[in-house]
Coordinates of N, CA and C in Angstrom, one line a residue:
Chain A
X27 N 53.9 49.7 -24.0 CA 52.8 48.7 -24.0 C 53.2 47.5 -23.2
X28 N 52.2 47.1 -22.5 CA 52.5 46.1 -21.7 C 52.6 44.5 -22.7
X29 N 53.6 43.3 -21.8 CA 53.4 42.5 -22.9 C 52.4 41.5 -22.6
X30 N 51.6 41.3 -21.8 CA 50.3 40.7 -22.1 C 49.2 41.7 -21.0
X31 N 47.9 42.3 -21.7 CA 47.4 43.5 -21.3 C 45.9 42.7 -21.2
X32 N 45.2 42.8 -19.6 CA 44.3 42.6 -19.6 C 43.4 43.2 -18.6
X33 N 42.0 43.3 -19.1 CA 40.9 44.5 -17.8 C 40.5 43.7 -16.8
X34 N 41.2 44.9 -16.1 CA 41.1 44.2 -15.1 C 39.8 43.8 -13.8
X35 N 38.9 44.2 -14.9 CA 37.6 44.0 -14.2 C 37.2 44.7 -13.0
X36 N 36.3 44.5 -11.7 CA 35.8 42.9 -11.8 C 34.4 43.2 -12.7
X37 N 34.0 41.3 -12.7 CA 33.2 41.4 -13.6 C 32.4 40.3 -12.4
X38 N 31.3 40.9 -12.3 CA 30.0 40.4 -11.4 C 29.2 40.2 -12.3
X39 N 28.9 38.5 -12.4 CA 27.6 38.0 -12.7 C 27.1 37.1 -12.2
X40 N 25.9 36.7 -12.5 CA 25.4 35.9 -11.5 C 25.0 34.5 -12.0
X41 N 25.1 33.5 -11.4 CA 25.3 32.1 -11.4 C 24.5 31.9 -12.7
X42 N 25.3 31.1 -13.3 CA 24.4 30.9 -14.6 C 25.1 31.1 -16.4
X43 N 25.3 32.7 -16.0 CA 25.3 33.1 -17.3 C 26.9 33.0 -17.4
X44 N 26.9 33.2 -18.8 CA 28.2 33.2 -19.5 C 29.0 34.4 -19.5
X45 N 29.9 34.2 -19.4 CA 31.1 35.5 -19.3 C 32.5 35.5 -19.8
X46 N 32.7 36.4 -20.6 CA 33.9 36.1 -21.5 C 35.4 36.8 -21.1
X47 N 36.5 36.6 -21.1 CA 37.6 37.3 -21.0 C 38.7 37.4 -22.3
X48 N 39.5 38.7 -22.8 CA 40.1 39.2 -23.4 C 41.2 39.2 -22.9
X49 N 42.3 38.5 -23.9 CA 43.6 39.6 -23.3 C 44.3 39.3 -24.6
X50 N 45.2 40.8 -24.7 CA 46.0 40.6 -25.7 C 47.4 40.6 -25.5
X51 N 48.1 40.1 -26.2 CA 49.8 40.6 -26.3 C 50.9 40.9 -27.0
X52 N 51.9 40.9 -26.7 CA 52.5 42.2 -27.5 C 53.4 41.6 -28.6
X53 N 54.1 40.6 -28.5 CA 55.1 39.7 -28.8 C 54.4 38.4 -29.8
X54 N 54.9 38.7 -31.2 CA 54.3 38.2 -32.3 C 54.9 37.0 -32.6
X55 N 55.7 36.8 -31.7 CA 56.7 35.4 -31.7 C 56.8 34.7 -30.4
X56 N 55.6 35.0 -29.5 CA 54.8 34.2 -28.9 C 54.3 32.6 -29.0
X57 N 54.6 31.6 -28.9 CA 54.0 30.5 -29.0 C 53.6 29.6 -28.5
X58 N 53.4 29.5 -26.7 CA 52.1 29.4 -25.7 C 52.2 30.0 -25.1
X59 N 50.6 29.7 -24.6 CA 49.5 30.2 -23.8 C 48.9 29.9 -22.9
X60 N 48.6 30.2 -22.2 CA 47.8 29.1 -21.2 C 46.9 30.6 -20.3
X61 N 45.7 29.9 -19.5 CA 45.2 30.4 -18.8 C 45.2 29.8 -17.4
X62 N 45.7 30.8 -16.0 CA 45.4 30.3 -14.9 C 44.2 31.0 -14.2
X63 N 44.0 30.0 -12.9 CA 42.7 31.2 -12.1 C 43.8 31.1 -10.9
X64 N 43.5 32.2 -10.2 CA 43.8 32.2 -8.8 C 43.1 32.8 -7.8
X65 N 42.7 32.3 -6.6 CA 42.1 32.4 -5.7 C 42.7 33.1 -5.0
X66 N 42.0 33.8 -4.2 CA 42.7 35.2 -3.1 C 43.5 34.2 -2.4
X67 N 44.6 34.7 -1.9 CA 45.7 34.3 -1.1 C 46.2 33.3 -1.6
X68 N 46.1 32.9 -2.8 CA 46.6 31.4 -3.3 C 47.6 31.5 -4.2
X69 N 47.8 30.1 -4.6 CA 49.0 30.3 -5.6 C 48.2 30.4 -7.2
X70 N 48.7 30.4 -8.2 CA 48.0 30.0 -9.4 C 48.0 28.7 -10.1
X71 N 46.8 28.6 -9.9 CA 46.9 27.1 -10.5 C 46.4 26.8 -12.6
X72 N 47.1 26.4 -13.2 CA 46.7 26.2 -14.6 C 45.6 25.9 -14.5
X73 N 44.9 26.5 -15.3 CA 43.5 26.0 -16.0 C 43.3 25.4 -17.1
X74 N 44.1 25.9 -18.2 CA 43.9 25.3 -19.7 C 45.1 25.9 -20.3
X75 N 45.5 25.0 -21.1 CA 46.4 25.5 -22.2 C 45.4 25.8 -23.6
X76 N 46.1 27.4 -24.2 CA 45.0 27.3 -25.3 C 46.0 26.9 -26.7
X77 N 45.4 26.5 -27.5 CA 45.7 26.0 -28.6 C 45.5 26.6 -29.5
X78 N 46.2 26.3 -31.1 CA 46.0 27.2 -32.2 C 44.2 27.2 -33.0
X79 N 44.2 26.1 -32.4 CA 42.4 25.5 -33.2 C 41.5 26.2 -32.2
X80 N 42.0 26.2 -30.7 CA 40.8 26.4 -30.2 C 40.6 25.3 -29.3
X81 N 40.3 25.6 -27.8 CA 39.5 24.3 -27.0 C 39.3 24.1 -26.1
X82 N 38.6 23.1 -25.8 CA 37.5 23.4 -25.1 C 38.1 22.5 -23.7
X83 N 37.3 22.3 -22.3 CA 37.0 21.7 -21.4 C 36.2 21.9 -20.4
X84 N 35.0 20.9 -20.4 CA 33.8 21.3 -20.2 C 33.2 23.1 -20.3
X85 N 32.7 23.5 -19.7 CA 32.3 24.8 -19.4 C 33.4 25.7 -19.8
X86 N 34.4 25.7 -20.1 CA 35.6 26.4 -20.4 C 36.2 26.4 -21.6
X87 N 35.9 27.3 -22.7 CA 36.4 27.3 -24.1 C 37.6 28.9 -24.2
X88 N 38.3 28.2 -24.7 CA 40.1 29.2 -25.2 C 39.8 29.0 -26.4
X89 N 40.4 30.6 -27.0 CA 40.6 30.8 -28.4 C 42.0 31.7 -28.4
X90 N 42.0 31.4 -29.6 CA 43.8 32.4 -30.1 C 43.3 32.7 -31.0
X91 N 43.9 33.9 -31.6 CA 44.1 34.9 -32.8 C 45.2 35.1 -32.7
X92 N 45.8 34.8 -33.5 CA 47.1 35.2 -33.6 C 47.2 36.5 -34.5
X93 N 46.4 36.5 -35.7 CA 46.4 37.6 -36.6 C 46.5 39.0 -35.6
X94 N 45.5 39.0 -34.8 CA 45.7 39.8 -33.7 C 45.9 40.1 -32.5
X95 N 46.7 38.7 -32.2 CA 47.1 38.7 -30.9 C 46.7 38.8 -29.7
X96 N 45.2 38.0 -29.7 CA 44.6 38.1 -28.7 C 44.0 36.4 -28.2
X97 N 44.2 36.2 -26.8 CA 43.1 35.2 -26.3 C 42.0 35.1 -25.8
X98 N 41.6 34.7 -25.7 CA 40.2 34.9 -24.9 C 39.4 33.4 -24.0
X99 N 38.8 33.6 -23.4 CA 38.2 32.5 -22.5 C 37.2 32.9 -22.0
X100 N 36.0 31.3 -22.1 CA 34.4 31.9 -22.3 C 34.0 30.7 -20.8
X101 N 33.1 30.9 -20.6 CA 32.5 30.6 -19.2 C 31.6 30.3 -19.5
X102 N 31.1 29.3 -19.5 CA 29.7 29.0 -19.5 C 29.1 28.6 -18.2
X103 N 27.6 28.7 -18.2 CA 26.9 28.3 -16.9 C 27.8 28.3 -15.5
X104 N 28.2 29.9 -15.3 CA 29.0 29.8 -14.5 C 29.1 29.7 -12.8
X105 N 29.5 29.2 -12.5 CA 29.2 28.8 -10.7 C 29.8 29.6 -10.0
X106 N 29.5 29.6 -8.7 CA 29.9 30.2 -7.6 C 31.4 30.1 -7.6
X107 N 31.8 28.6 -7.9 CA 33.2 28.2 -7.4 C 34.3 29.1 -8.7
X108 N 33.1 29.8 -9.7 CA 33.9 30.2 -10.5 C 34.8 31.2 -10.1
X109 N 34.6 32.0 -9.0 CA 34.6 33.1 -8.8 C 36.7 33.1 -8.4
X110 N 37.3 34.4 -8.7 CA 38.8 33.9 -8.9 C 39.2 35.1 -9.7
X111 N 40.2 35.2 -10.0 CA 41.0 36.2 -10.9 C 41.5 35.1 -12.0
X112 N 41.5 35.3 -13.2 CA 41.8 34.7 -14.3 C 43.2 35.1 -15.0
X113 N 44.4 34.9 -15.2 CA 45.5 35.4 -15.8 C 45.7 34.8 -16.6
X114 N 45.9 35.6 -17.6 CA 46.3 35.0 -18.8 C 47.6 35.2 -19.3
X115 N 48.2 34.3 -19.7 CA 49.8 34.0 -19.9 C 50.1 33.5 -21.0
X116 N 51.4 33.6 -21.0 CA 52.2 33.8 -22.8 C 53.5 33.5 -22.4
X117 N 54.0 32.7 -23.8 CA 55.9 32.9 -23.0 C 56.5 34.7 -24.3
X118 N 57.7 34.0 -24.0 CA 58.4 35.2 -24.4 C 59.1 35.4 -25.5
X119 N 58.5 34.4 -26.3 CA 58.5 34.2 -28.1 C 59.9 33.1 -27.7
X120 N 60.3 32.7 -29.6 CA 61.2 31.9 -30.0 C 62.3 32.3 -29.4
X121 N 63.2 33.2 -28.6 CA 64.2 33.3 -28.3 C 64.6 32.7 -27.3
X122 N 66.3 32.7 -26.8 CA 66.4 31.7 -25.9 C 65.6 32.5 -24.1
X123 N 64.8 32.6 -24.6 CA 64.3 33.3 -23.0 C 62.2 32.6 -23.2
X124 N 62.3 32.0 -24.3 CA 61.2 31.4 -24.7 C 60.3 30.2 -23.7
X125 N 61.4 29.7 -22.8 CA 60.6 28.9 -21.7 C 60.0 29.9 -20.6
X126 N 60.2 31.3 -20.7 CA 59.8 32.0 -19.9 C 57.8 32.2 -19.9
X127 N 57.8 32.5 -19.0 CA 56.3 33.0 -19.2 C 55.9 34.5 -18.7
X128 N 54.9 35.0 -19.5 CA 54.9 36.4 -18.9 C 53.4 36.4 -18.3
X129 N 53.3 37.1 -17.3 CA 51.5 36.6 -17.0 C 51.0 38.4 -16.6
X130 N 49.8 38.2 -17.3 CA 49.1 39.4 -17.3 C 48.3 39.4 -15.5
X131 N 47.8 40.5 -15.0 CA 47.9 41.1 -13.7 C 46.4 40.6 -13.6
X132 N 45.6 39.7 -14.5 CA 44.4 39.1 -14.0 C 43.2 40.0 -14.3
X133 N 42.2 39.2 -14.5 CA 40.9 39.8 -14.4 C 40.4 39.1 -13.3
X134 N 39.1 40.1 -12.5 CA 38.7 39.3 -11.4 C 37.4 39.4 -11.5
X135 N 36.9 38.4 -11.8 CA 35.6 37.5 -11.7 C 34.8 37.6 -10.4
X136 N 33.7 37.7 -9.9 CA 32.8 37.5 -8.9 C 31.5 36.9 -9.6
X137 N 31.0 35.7 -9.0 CA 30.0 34.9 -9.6 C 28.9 35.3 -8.6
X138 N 27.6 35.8 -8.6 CA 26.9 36.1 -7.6 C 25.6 35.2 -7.4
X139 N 25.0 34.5 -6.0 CA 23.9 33.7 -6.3 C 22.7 34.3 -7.0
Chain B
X20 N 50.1 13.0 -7.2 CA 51.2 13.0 -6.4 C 51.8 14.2 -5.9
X21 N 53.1 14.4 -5.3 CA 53.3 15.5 -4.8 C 53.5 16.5 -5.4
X22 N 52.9 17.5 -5.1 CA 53.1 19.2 -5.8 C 54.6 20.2 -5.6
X23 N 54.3 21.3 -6.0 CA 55.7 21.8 -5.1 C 55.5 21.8 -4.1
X24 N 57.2 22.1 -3.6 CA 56.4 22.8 -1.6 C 57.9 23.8 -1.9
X25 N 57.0 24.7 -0.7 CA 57.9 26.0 -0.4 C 57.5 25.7 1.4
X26 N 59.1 26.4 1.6 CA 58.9 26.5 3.2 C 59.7 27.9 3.5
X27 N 59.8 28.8 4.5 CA 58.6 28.5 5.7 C 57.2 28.9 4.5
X28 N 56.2 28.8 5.3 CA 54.8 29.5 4.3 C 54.3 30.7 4.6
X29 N 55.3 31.2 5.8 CA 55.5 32.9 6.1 C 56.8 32.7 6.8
X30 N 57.2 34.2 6.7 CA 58.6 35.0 7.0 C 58.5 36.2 7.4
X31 N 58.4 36.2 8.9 CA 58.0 38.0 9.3 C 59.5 37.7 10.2
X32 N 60.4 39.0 9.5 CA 62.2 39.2 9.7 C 61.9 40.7 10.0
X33 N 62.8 41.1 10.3 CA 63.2 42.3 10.6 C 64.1 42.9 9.4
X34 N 64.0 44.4 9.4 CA 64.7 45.0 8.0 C 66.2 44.7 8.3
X35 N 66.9 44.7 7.6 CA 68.0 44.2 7.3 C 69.0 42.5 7.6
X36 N 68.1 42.1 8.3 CA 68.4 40.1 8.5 C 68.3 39.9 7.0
X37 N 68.7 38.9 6.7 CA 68.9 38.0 5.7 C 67.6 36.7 6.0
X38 N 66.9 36.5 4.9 CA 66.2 35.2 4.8 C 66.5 34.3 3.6
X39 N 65.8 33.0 3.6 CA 66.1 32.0 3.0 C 65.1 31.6 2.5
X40 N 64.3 31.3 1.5 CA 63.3 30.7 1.2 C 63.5 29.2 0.4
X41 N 63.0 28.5 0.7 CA 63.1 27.1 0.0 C 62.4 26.4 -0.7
X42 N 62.5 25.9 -2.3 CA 61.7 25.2 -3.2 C 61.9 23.8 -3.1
X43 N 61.1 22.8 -3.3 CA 61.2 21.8 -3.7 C 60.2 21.4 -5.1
X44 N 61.1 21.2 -5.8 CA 60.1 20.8 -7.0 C 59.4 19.7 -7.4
X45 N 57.9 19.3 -8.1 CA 57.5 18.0 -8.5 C 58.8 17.3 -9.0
X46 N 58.8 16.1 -8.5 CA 60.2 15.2 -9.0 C 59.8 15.3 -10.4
X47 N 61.0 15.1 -11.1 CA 61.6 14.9 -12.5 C 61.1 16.1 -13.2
X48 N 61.0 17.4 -12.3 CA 60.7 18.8 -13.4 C 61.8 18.9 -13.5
X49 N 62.3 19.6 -14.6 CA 63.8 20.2 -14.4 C 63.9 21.5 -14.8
X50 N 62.7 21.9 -15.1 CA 62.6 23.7 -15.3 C 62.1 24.3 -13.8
X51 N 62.9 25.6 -13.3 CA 62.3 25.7 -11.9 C 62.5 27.5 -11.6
X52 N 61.3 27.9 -11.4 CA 61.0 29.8 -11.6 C 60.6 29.9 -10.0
X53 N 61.2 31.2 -9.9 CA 60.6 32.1 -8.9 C 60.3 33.0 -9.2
X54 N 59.1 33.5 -8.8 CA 58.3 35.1 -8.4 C 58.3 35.7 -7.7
X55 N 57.7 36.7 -7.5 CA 57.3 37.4 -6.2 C 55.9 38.0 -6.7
X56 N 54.6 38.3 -5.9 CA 54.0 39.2 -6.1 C 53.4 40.0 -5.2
X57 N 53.3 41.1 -5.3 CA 53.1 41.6 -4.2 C 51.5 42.1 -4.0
X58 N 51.2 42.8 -3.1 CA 49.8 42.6 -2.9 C 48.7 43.1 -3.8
X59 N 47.9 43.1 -4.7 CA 47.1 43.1 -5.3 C 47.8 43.6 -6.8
X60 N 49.0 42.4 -6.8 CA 49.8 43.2 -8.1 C 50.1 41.5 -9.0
X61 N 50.4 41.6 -10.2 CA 50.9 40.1 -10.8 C 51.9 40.2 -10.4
X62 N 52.3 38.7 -11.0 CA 53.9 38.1 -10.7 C 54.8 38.8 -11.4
X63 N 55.9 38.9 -10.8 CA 57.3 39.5 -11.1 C 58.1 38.0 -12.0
X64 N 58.5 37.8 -12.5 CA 59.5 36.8 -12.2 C 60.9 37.6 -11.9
X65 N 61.7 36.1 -11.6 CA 62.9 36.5 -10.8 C 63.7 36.0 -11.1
X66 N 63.9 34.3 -11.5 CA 65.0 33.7 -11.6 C 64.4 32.4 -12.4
X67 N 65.2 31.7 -13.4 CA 65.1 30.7 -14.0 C 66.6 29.9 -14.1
X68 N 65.6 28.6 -14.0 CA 66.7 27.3 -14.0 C 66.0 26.0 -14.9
X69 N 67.3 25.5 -15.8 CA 66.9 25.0 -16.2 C 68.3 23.7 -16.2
X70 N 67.7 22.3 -15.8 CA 68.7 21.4 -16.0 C 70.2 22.4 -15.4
X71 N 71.0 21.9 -16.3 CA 72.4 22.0 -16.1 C 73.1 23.4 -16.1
X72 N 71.8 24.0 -17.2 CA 72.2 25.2 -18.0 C 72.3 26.4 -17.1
X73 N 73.3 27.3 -16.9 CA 73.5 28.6 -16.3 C 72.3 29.5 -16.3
X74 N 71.6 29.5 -15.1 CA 70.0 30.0 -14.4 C 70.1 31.4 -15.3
X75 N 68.8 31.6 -15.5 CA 68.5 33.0 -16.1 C 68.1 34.1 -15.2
X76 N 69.0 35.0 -14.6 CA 69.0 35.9 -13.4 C 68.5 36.8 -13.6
X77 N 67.8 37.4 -15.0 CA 67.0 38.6 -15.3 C 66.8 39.4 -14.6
X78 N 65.9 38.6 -14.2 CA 64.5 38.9 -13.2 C 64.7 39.7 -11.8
X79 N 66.1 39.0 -11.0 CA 66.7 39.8 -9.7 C 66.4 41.2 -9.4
X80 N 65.6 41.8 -9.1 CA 65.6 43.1 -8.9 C 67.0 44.0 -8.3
X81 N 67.9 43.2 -7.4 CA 68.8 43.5 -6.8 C 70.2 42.6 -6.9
X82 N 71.3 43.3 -6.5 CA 72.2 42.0 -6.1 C 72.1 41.7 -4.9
X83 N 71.2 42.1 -4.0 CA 70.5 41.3 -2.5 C 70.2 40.3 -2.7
X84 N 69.4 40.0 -3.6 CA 68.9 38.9 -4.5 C 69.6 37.6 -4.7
X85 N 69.5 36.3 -4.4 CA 70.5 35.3 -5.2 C 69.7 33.8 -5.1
X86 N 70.1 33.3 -6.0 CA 69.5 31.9 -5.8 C 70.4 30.6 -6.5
X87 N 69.9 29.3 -5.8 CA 70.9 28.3 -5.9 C 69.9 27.3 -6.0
X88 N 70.2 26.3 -6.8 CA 69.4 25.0 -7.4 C 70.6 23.7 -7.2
X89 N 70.4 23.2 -5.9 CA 71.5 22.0 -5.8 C 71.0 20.6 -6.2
X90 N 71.7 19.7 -7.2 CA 71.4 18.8 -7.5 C 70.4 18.7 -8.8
X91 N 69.7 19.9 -9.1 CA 69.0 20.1 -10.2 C 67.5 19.5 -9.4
X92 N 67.5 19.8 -7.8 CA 66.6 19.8 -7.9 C 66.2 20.6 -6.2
X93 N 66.3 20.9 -5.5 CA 66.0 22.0 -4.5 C 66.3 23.0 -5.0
X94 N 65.7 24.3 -5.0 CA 66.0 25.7 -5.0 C 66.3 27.1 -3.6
X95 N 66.7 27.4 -3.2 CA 66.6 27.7 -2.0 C 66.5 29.6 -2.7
X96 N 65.9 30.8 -2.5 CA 66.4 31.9 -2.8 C 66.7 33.0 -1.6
X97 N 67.3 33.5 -1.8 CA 68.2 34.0 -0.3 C 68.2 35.5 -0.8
X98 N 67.6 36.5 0.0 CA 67.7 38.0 0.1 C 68.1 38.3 1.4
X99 N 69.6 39.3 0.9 CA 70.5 40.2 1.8 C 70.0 41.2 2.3
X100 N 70.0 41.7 3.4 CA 69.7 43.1 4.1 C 68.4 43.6 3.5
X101 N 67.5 42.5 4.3 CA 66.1 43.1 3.4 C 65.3 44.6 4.1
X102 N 64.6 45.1 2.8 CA 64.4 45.7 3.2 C 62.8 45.6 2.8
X103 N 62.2 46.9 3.4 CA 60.6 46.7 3.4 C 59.7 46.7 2.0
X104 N 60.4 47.0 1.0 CA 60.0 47.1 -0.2 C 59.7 45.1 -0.6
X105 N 60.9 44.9 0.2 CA 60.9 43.4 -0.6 C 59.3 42.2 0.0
X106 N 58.9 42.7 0.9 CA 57.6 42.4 1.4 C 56.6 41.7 0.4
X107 N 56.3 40.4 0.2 CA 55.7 39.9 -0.8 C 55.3 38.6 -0.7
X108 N 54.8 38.0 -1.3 CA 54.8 36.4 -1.7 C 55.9 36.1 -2.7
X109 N 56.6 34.9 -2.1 CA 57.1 34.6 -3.1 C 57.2 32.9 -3.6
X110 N 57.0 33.3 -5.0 CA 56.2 32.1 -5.5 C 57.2 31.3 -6.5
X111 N 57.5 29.8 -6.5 CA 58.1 29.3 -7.0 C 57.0 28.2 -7.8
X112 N 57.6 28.0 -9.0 CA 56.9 27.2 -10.0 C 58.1 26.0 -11.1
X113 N 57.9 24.4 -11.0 CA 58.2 23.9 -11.8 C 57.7 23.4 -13.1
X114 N 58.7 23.0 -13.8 CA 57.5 22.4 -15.2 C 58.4 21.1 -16.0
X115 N 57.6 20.6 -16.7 CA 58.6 19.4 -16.8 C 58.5 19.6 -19.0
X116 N 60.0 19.6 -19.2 CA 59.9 20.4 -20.1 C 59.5 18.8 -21.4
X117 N 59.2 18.1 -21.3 CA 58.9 16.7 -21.7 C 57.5 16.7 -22.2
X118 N 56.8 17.7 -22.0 CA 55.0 17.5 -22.3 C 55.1 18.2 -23.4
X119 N 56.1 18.8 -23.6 CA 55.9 19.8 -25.0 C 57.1 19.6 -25.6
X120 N 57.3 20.0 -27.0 CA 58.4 20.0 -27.7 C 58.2 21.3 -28.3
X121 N 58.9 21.6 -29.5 CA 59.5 22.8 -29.6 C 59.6 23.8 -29.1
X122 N 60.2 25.0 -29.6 CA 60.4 26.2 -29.4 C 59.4 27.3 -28.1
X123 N 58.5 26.5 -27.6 CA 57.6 27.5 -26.7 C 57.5 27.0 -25.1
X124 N 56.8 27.5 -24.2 CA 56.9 27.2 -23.1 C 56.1 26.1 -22.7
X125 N 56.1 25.5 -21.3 CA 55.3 24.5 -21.0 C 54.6 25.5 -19.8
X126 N 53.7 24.1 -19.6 CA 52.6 24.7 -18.0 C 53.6 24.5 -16.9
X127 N 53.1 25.9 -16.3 CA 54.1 25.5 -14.9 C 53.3 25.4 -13.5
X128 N 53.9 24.8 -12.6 CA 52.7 24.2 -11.5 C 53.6 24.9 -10.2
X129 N 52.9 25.7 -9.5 CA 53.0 26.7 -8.6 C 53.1 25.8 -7.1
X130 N 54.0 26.5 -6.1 CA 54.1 25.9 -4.9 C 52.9 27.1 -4.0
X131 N 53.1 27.1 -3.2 CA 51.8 27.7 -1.8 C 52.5 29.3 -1.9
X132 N 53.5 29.3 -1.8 CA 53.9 30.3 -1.6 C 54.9 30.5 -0.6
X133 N 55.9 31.7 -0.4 CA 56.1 32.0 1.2 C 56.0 33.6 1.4
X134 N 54.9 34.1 2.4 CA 54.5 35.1 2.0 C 55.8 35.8 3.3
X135 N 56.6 36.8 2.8 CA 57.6 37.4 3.5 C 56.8 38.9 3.3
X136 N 57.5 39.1 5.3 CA 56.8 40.2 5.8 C 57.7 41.2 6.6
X137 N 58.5 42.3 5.9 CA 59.6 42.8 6.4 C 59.4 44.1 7.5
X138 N 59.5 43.9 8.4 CA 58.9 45.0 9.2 C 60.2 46.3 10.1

């Protein structure tokens, strides 16, 4: 099993609507998260760190489960500029390898007019 | 303020030359990773440095492979007799381990890249 597993889409919608992303992982001693986007030929840049509560920034809401080990990230009213591969990332639990991060292989988003 | 930088921002070598790639990290990070990813694939990591502490070399796919952090704060990563498999971007990322406390990781902020091209 991979340690953080996500579909890898793409997922075409068109300007406006809301669109959600999954990923889960494997490592139950896991203790952040974060979500990046990356742009074709680019580097990745952080988008949000998700939190145990849940949160938000503007148009952009992260959730955790931990019960089940999953994150997810919701899109609202989404724009053109949304368009990007999304990876979702995790470190490598409490061990001394814990500042590590592991990053899932992306979902890729197309926002269409 | 300033971001990472990586130089060159491409590397087209010939198979078996040696190259050098170069990090510079946001001042005062003192956590500092390399990747690689190759084309329509996620990041690999490769190497971890932190402060003073003896780099975490996991990640090296080879002993071609090697990297050096002078001063706790340039990274330079150096691959021997490359060959065409090693063809990739390679991606270096600092973080400043100060924004967070306990036991988990921080955000890390990515340089451009240097996309090496072994022909």
């Amino acid at each position: 099993r991979k340690e953080v597993e996500q579909d890898p889409g793409p997922f075409n919608v068109p300007e406006g609507a809301t669109v959600a992303f999954n990923c889960t992982y494997s490592n139950s001693a896991s203790q952040s998260f974060f979500w990046y986007r990356q742009d074709c030929r680019k580097e990745p840049k952080l988008l949000m760190s998700v939190y145990s509560s849940g949160n938000e920034d503007g148009r952009f809401t992260a959730q955790l489960n931990r019960a089940s080990q999953y994150i997810s990230l919701l899109i609202r009213d989404s724009k053109l500029s949304d368009s990007a591969t999304y990876l979702c990332v995790v470190n490598k639990g409490s061990s001394g390898s814990a500042r590590q991060l592991t990053f899932g292989s992306g979902t890729q988003l197309t926002v269409l007019p | 303020g300033a971001g990472v930088s990586q130089s060159p921002s491409n590397k087209v070598t010939e198979k078996g030359k040696d190259v050098e790639l170069r990090c510079d990290p946001i001042s005062g990070h003192t956590a500092l990773y390399w990747y690689r990813q190759s084309l329509g694939q996620g990041l690999e990591f490769l190497i971890y440095f932190q402060g003073n502490s003896a780099p975490d070399k996991s990640g090296l796919p080879s002993d071609r492979f090697s990297a050096e952090r002078t001063g706790g704060s340039v990274s330079t990563l150096t691959i021997q007799r490359t060959q065409q498999e090693d063809s990739a971007v390679y991606l270096c990322a600092s973080s400043h381990p100060s924004r967070r406390q306990g036991v988990g990781a921080y955000e890390q902020y990515f340089g451009p890249g240097t996309r090496l091209t072994v022909t």
